[in-house]
Amino acid sequence: QVEELKTIVKRKTVEEKLYLDPSLTLSILSAKIGISTHELSYVINNGLGKNFYQFINELRVEEAKSLLLADDTKHLDLLGIAIRAGFNSKTTFYTTFKKLTQLTPNAYIKANL
């Protein structure tokens, strides 16, 4: 059942881009998926091997990576990219991005030109 719920949680979160909502919480996500917060927490912790914020921030960083390289977002500064990717602050974005990619956002752009 954990595997089945894991698939549902990942699919719904990604397909509906729920991670882009900066006010997303465990309880909001559980309501959107239709399972209890306890079940959702269990699935993320044990099925995915991470906590809620790690799960959501990894998706946000993937979104940010796309935005950083997209032509239609070249006019945005790093705060603009961070907000579009679902982060509340430039600091959280920067720290999380560097932790997950081992690169700063600017270094990521340069490395992928």
XYZ file of C-alpha atoms in Angstrom:
113
model
C 0.000 0.000 0.000
C 2.917 2.371 0.663
C 4.155 1.851 -2.924
C 0.713 2.613 -4.331
C 0.319 5.737 -2.177
C 3.872 6.818 -3.013
C 2.998 6.732 -6.723
C -0.222 8.676 -6.138
C 1.502 11.308 -3.978
C 4.319 11.861 -6.486
C 2.037 11.875 -9.532
C -0.530 14.292 -8.085
C 2.095 16.630 -6.614
C 4.029 16.797 -9.887
C 1.196 16.723 -12.460
C -0.782 19.422 -10.689
C 2.418 21.302 -9.790
C 1.206 21.572 -6.187
C 4.793 22.251 -5.059
C 4.658 25.680 -6.741
C 2.351 26.959 -3.997
C 4.653 28.665 -1.468
C 2.065 28.150 1.289
C 1.867 24.381 0.714
C 1.862 22.412 3.956
C 1.571 18.753 4.829
C -2.104 19.218 5.742
C -2.941 21.105 2.515
C -1.216 18.442 0.412
C -2.932 15.616 2.285
C -6.336 17.258 1.678
C -5.594 17.652 -2.049
C -4.516 14.015 -2.306
C -7.339 12.741 -0.125
C -5.400 10.967 2.605
C -4.727 11.852 6.233
C -1.687 13.930 7.192
C -0.438 10.918 9.161
C -0.644 8.668 6.077
C 1.009 11.292 3.875
C 3.804 11.842 6.358
C 4.366 8.076 6.608
C 4.459 7.679 2.809
C 6.925 10.547 2.333
C 9.154 9.510 5.251
C 9.183 5.760 4.637
C 8.290 5.465 0.959
C 10.453 8.314 -0.314
C 13.022 8.371 2.487
C 12.769 12.103 3.158
C 10.657 14.604 5.028
C 7.878 16.759 3.571
C 10.059 19.822 3.020
C 12.852 17.818 1.380
C 10.301 16.265 -0.987
C 8.729 19.607 -1.922
C 12.002 21.543 -2.138
C 13.551 18.932 -4.451
C 10.627 19.457 -6.833
C 11.005 23.222 -6.519
C 14.716 23.039 -7.329
C 13.945 20.968 -10.452
C 11.442 23.648 -11.467
C 14.003 26.377 -10.778
C 16.602 24.574 -12.913
C 14.179 24.672 -15.860
C 13.295 28.302 -15.205
C 16.952 29.353 -14.966
C 17.617 27.999 -18.451
C 14.317 28.950 -20.135
C 14.275 31.773 -22.676
C 10.969 33.182 -21.434
C 12.313 33.712 -17.895
C 15.651 35.330 -18.797
C 14.246 38.708 -17.658
C 13.713 37.450 -14.076
C 16.256 37.896 -11.304
C 16.968 35.102 -8.813
C 14.163 36.208 -6.508
C 11.734 36.063 -9.442
C 12.900 32.537 -10.281
C 12.651 31.525 -6.619
C 9.071 32.810 -6.333
C 8.020 31.137 -9.599
C 9.480 27.853 -8.363
C 7.469 28.030 -5.133
C 10.063 29.304 -2.673
C 9.133 31.982 -0.119
C 12.537 33.619 0.022
C 15.688 34.042 -2.000
C 17.739 32.740 0.940
C 15.844 29.454 1.209
C 15.981 29.058 -2.569
C 19.702 29.761 -2.738
C 20.576 27.477 0.193
C 18.375 24.609 -1.005
C 19.536 24.939 -4.610
C 23.211 24.842 -3.616
C 22.654 21.912 -1.239
C 20.918 19.819 -3.904
C 23.014 20.736 -6.962
C 26.370 21.644 -5.371
C 26.153 24.811 -7.492
C 24.841 28.302 -6.945
C 22.025 29.259 -9.326
C 24.409 31.487 -11.294
C 27.023 28.734 -11.500
C 24.284 26.359 -12.691
C 23.385 28.760 -15.516
C 27.036 29.116 -16.547
C 27.568 25.337 -16.424
C 24.565 24.769 -18.691
C 25.094 27.445 -21.332
